[in-house]
Amino acid sequence: MRAKQNQRDVIDRAAEVQGKSRSEFMLESSYQKAQDVLLDRSFFGLDTPKFQQFVALLDASPTQDEKLHTVLTTKAPWD
């Protein structure tokens, strides 16, 4: 694959930071990007009753979740 020198330099620096060769880094990065693209385009179908249930859940007000409230309001140890 052809790349401009500045592009190769950035890729090489990133690969070095991760302790990988340029080829390993590029293959891993390409593979991850391919997965992301495919997952973004995944299709799932629902019959009418299931779709209506799904939409109702999306439209409903959020329920109280004490555990979530605790996580969101507890100060982080590093703060």
Tab-separated table of C-alpha atoms in Angstrom:
chain	number	residue	atom	x	y	z
A	1	MET	CA	0.000	0.000	0.000
A	2	ARG	CA	1.324	3.430	-0.843
A	3	ALA	CA	1.266	6.161	1.747
A	4	LYS	CA	2.772	9.609	2.070
A	5	GLN	CA	5.838	9.893	4.266
A	6	ASN	CA	3.993	11.823	6.983
A	7	GLN	CA	1.266	9.145	7.047
A	8	ARG	CA	3.870	6.374	7.389
A	9	ASP	CA	5.586	8.307	10.167
A	10	VAL	CA	2.379	8.573	12.180
A	11	ILE	CA	1.554	4.904	11.615
A	12	ASP	CA	5.077	3.875	12.575
A	13	ARG	CA	4.963	5.941	15.784
A	14	ALA	CA	1.607	4.443	16.769
A	15	ALA	CA	2.840	0.925	15.998
A	16	GLU	CA	5.958	1.507	18.073
A	17	VAL	CA	3.913	2.746	21.027
A	18	GLN	CA	1.978	-0.522	20.933
A	19	GLY	CA	5.097	-2.634	20.399
A	20	LYS	CA	3.989	-3.810	16.965
A	21	SER	CA	5.369	-3.774	13.473
A	22	ARG	CA	3.803	-1.496	10.904
A	23	SER	CA	2.179	-4.518	9.243
A	24	GLU	CA	0.753	-5.848	12.517
A	25	PHE	CA	-0.561	-2.414	13.430
A	26	MET	CA	-2.139	-1.824	10.024
A	27	LEU	CA	-3.737	-5.264	9.869
A	28	GLU	CA	-5.191	-4.908	13.363
A	29	SER	CA	-6.414	-1.373	12.635
A	30	SER	CA	-7.947	-2.387	9.313
A	31	TYR	CA	-9.648	-5.370	10.892
A	32	GLN	CA	-11.121	-3.224	13.687
A	33	LYS	CA	-12.366	-0.619	11.204
A	34	ALA	CA	-13.937	-3.351	9.053
A	35	GLN	CA	-15.781	-4.724	12.086
A	36	ASP	CA	-17.009	-1.236	13.005
A	37	VAL	CA	-18.297	-0.613	9.476
A	38	LEU	CA	-20.118	-3.929	9.355
A	39	LEU	CA	-21.609	-3.565	12.837
A	40	ASP	CA	-22.879	-0.078	11.974
A	41	ARG	CA	-24.797	-1.587	9.075
A	42	SER	CA	-26.224	-4.598	10.837
A	43	PHE	CA	-29.910	-5.146	10.222
A	44	PHE	CA	-32.369	-6.748	12.547
A	45	GLY	CA	-35.975	-7.241	11.683
A	46	LEU	CA	-38.990	-7.251	13.965
A	47	ASP	CA	-42.540	-8.263	13.354
A	48	THR	CA	-45.182	-5.594	13.974
A	49	PRO	CA	-45.971	-6.441	17.625
A	50	LYS	CA	-42.272	-6.648	18.558
A	51	PHE	CA	-41.551	-3.403	16.720
A	52	GLN	CA	-44.378	-1.630	18.570
A	53	GLN	CA	-43.037	-2.968	21.865
A	54	PHE	CA	-39.550	-1.756	20.928
A	55	VAL	CA	-40.794	1.731	20.048
A	56	ALA	CA	-42.821	1.893	23.270
A	57	LEU	CA	-39.712	1.080	25.290
A	58	LEU	CA	-37.750	3.778	23.493
A	59	ASP	CA	-40.517	6.339	24.033
A	60	ALA	CA	-41.090	5.492	27.692
A	61	SER	CA	-39.693	7.661	30.448
A	62	PRO	CA	-36.623	6.199	32.105
A	63	THR	CA	-37.237	4.213	35.245
A	64	GLN	CA	-35.533	4.934	38.546
A	65	ASP	CA	-32.378	2.884	38.922
A	66	GLU	CA	-30.779	3.264	42.340
A	67	LYS	CA	-27.551	1.524	41.328
A	68	LEU	CA	-27.141	3.767	38.294
A	69	HIS	CA	-27.893	6.831	40.414
A	70	THR	CA	-25.194	5.755	42.896
A	71	VAL	CA	-22.627	5.246	40.142
A	72	LEU	CA	-23.384	8.608	38.562
A	73	THR	CA	-23.321	10.566	41.817
A	74	THR	CA	-20.369	8.915	43.570
A	75	LYS	CA	-17.150	10.888	43.398
A	76	ALA	CA	-14.398	9.080	41.491
A	77	PRO	CA	-11.382	8.053	43.584
A	78	TRP	CA	-9.061	10.120	41.411
A	79	ASP	CA	-11.076	13.328	41.860
